[in-house]
XYZ file of C-alpha atoms in Angstrom:
381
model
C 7.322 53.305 0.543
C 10.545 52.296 -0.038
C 12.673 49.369 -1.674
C 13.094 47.703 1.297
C 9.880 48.089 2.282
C 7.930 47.264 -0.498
C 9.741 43.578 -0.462
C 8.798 43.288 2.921
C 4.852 44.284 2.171
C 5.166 41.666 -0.253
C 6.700 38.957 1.626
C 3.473 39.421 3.979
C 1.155 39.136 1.470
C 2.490 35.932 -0.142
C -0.228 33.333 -0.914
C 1.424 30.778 -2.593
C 5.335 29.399 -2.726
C 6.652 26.710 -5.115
C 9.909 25.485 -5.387
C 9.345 22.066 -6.338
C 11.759 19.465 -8.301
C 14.321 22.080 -8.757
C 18.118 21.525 -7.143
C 17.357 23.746 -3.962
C 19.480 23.297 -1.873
C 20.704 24.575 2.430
C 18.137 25.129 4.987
C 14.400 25.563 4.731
C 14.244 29.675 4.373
C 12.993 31.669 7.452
C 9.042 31.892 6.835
C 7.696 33.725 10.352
C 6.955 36.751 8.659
C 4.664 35.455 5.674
C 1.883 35.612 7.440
C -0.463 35.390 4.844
C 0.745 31.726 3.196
C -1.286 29.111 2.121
C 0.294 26.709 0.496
C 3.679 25.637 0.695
C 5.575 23.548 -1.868
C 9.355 22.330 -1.610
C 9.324 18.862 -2.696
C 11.890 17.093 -4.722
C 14.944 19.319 -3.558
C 17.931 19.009 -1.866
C 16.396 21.491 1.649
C 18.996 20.046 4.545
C 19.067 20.980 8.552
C 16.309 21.533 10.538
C 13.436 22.986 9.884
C 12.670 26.193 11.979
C 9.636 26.321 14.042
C 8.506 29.605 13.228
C 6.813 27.930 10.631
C 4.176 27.123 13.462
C 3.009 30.638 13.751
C 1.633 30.715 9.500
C -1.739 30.284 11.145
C -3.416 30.775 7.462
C -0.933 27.808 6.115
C -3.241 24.676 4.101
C -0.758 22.534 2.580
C 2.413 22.061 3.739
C 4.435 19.776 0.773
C 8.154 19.123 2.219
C 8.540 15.804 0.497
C 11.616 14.220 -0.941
C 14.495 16.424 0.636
C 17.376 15.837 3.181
C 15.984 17.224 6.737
C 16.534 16.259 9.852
C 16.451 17.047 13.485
C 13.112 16.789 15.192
C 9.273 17.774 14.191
C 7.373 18.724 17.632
C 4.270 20.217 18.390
C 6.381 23.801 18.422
C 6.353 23.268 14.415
C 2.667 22.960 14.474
C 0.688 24.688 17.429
C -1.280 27.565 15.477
C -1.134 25.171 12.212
C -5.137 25.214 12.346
C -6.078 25.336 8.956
C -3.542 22.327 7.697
C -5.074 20.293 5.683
C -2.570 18.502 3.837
C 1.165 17.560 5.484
C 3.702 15.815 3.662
C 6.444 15.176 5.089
C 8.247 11.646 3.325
C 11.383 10.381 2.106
C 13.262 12.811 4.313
C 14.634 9.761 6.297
C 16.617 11.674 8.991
C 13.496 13.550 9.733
C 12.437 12.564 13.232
C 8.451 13.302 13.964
C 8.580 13.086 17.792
C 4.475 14.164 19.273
C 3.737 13.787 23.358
C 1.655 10.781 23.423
C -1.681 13.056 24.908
C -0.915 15.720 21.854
C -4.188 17.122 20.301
C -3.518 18.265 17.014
C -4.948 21.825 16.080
C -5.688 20.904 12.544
C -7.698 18.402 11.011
C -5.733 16.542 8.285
C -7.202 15.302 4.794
C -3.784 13.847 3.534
C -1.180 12.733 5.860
C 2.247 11.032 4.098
C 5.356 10.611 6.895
C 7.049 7.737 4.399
C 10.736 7.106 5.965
C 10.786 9.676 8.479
C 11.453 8.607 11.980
C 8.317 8.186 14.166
C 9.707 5.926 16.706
C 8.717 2.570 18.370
C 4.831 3.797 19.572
C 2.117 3.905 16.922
C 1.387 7.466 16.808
C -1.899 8.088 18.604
C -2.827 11.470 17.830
C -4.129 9.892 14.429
C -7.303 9.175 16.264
C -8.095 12.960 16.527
C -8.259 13.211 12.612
C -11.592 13.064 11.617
C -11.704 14.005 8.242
C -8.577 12.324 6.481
C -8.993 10.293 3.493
C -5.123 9.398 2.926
C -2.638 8.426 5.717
C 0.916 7.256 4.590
C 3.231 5.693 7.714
C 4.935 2.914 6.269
C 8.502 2.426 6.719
C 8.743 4.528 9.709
C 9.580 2.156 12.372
C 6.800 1.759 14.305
C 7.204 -1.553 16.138
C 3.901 -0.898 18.213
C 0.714 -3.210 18.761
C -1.774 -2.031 16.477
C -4.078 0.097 18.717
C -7.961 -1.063 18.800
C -8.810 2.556 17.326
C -6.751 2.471 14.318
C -9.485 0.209 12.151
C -12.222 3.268 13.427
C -10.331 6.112 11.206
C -10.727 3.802 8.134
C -14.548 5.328 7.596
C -13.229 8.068 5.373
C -9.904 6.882 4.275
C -9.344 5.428 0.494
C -5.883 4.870 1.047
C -3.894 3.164 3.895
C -0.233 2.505 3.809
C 1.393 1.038 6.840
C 3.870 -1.175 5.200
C 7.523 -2.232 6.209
C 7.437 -1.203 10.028
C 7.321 -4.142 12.814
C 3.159 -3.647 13.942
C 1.728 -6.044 15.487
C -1.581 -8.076 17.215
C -4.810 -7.762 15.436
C -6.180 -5.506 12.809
C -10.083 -4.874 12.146
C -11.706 -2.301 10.479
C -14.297 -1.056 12.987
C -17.564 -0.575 11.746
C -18.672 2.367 14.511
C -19.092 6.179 14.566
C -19.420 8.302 17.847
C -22.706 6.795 18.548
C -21.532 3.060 18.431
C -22.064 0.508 16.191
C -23.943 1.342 12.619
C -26.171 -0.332 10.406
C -24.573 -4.276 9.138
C -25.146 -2.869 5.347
C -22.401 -0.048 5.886
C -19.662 -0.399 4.051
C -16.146 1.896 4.321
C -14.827 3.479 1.326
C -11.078 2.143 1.730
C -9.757 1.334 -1.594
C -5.861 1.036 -1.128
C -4.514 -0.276 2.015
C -0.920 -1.822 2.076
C 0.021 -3.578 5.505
C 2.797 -5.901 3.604
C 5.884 -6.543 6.077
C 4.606 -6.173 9.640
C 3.627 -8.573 12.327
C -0.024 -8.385 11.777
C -2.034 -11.460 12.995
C -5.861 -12.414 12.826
C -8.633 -13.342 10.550
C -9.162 -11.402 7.378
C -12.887 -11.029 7.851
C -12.404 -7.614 8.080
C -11.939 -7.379 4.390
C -15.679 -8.145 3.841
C -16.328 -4.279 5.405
C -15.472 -2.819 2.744
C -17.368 -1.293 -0.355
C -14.748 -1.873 -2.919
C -10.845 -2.568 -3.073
C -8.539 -1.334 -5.721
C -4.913 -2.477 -4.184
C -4.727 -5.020 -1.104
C -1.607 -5.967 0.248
C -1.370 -7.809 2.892
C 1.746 -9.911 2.736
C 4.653 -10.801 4.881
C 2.500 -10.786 8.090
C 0.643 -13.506 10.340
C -2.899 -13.804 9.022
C -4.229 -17.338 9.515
C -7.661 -18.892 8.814
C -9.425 -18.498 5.578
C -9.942 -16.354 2.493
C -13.378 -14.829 3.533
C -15.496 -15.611 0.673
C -16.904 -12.026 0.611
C -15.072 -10.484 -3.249
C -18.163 -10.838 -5.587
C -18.518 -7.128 -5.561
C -14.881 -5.822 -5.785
C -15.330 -4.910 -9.376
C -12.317 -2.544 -9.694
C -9.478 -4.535 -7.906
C -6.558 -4.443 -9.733
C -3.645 -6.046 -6.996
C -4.359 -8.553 -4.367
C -0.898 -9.920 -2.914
C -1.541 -12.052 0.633
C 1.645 -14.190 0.207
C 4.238 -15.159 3.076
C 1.196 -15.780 5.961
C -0.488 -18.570 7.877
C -3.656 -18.755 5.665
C -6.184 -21.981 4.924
C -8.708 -23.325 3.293
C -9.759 -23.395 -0.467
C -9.148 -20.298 -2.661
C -12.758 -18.633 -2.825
C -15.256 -18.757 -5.224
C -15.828 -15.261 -5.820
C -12.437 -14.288 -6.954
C -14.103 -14.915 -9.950
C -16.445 -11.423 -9.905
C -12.285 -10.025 -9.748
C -12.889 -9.257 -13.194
C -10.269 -6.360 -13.403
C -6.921 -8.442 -11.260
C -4.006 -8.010 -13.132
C -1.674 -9.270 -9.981
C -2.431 -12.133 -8.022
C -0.426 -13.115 -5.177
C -1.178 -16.580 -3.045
C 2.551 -17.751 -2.331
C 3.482 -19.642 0.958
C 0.158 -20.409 2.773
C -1.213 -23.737 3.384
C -3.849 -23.156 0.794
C -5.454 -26.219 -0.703
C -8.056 -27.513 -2.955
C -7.305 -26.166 -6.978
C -8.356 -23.071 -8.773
C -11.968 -22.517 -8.492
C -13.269 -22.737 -12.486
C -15.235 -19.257 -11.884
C -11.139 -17.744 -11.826
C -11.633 -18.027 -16.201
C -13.364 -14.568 -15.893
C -10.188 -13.057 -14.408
C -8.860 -12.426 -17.825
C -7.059 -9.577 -17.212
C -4.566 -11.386 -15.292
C -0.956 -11.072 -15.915
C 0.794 -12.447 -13.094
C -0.542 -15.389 -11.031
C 1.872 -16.684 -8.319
C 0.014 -19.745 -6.019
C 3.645 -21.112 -5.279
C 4.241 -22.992 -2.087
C 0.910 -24.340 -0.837
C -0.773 -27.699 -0.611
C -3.073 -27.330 -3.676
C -3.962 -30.360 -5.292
C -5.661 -31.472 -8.746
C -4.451 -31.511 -11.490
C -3.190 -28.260 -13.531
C -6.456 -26.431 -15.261
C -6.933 -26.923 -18.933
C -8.402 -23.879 -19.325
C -5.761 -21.327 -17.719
C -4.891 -21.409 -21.217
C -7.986 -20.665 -23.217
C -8.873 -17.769 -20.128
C -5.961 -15.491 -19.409
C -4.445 -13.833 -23.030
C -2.366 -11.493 -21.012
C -1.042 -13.724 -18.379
C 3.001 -13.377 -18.158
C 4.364 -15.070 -15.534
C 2.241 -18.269 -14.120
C 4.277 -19.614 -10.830
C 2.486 -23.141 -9.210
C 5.874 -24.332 -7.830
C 5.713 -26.770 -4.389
C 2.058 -27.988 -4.198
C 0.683 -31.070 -5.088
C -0.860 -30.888 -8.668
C -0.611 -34.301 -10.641
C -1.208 -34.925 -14.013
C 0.439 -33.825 -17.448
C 0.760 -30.491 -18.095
C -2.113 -29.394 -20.400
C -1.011 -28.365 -24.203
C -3.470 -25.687 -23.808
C -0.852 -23.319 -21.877
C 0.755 -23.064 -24.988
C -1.862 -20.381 -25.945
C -0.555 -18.208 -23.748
C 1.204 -16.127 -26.492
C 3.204 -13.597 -23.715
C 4.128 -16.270 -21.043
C 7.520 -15.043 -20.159
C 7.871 -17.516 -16.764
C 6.453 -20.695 -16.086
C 6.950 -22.609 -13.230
C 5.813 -25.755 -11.940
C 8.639 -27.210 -10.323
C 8.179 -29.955 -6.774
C 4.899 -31.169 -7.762
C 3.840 -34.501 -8.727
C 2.870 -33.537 -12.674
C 3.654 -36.735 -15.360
C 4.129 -37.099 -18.501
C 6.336 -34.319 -20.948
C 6.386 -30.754 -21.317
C 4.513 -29.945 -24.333
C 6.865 -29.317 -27.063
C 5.426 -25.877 -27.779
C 6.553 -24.514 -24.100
C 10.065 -25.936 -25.361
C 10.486 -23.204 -28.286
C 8.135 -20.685 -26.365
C 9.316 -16.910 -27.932
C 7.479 -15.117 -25.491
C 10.144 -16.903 -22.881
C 12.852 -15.255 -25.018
C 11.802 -11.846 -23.327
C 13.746 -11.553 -20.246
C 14.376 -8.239 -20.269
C 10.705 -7.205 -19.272
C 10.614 -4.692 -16.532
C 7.160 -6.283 -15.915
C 8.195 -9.392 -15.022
C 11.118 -8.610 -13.264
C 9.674 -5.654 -10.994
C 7.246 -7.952 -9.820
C 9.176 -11.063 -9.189
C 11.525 -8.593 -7.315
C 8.495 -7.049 -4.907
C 7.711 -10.910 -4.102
C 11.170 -11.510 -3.459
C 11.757 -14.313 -6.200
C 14.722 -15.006 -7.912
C 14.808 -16.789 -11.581
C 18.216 -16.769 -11.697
């Protein structure tokens, strides 16, 4: 065997490539004739043009990691039509990347981890997600789907654990589907979602659907138009860490059980017509370090014991409701309060002279407080 081909024997037998987070840059390289590939990796480069689509025929191929890079032209079913062992496709933050399936496509695969961040997937929500099966992660935000969200699209949520639709233009109803192929299942079921991040869509309804769920880690739901209440329904969402509903049409008193929320770092209430005050079971949240209830009609006066319950809390936001009363001396405990707000309410009396020479108020150059200010789109300037 020769030089020439001995490199070729060993571009067929190639298992593996990795090329990640290095400066590779020009088009994707021709991979027909590696056959044998399993995995590949080119992430976090500089890969421009289109990708070829002989890279439909690696019929062995698993993962398929293209993140991060500067493609673009058109994905079809040409780059994916003997693709029937992918498992994993990645294909974000290449945002001249157009995806671009026939609306009756079956895939050949079935997916376990799906991530089209900022490509281009057009207007129409892309219905061949309702062949997948088996996939536990499905990223599609910022893609600019401006589609009604389809009835089926709550049914692929039984094995998924994290959802991210964010930033496109959805819209109608969302509901997680408690069903299989046989129809409806037992009321006790619960799905195993964990993250799901619909923030800056269209999205209307009730959020009953977030009682279907075993457990939540990170909920995002804001910038959408959910009305009616809070479902009462968090007493067992142990590990939730992030629950941001802000800039929607919702009601009613803040529940009860956000006080089982016993790991919340990050809570998010601003501009609803919520009402009532903070339930008292809320002093077990004491991992809380950012509570924003800004714009809503709650009432009461300001709770004592905010002070006394959240050690960590940083910035504490209650501006434009309807709280009366003086504001308690007991927020001065709150050794690394770096924003306080209670501006256009109808509080009396003085500012406690310890918020006056507050240190921890001193810190403005936390990335904390500032990163998450910026998500919510305030400004303390």
């Amino acid at each position: 065997m020769d030089r020439s081909e001995k490199a070729t024997y060993d571009f067929l037998i190639l298992f593996l490539l990795i090329c990640l987070q290095n400066q590779l840059a020009g088009p994707v390289p021709e991979l027909a004739f590696s056959s044998s590939l399993k995995e590949l990796h080119l992430s976090n480069n500089t890969f421009n043009g289109n990708l070829t689509e002989s890279i439909g025929r690696l019929s062995e191929l698993e993962v398929l990691w293209i993140c991060s890079n500067l493609l673009e032209g058109t994905i079809t079913e040409a780059h994916m039509f003997n693709l029937s062992r992918l498992r994993i496709l990645d294909l974000s933050l290449n945002s001249n990347l157009e995806v671009k399936f026939s609306l009756h496509w079956i895939p050949p695969f079935q997916l376990e981890y799906l991530s089209l961040r900022q490509c281009k997937l057009g207007m129409y929500f892309p219905t061949w997600l309702k062949t997948q099966k088996e996939i536990g992660y499905i990223d599609i935000s910022n893609t600019g789907i401006s589609d009604i969200v389809p009835s089926w699209f709550g049914g692929i949520a039984a094995n998924v654990f994290y959802l991210n639709a964010s930033n496109n233009q959805m819209h109608g109803f969302f509901a997680l589907l408690l069903c299989n192929e046989r129809g409806p299942v037992l009321p006790y079921f619960r799905l195993n979602l964990m993250t799901m991040d619909l923030s800056r869509n269209k999205i209307s309804g009730p959020l009953t659907f977030l009682c279907n769920v075993k457990e939540w880690g990170l909920l995002d739901l804001s910038d959408n138009l959910f009305s009616g209440r809070i479902p009462d329904c968090f007493a067992n969402f142990h590990k939730l860490t992030y629950l941001n509903v802000a800039n929607n049409h919702l009601s009613g008193e803040i529940p009860y059980s956000f006080g089982a929320l016993s790991s919340l770092t990050l809570l998010h209430l601003r501009n609803n017509s919520l009402s009532g005050g903070l339930p008292t079971s809320m002093r077990n949240c004491t991992g809380l370090k950012m509570i924003d209830l800004g714009e809503n009609r709650l009432t009461r006066k300001i709770p004592a014991w905010i002070g006394d319950s959240f050690p960590e809390l940083i910035v504490l936001i209650l501006r434009d409701n309807e709280f009366y009363g003086d504001v308690p001396s007991n927020l001065c405990r709150l050794a690394n309060l770096q924003v306080l707000d209670i501006s256009s309410n109808n509080v009396s009396g003085s500012i406690p002279d310890c918020l006056q020479d507050y240190n921890a108020m001193t810190k403005t150059d936390s990335w904390f407080v500032f990163g998450q200010l910026g998500v919510m789109g305030i400004s303390i300037a």
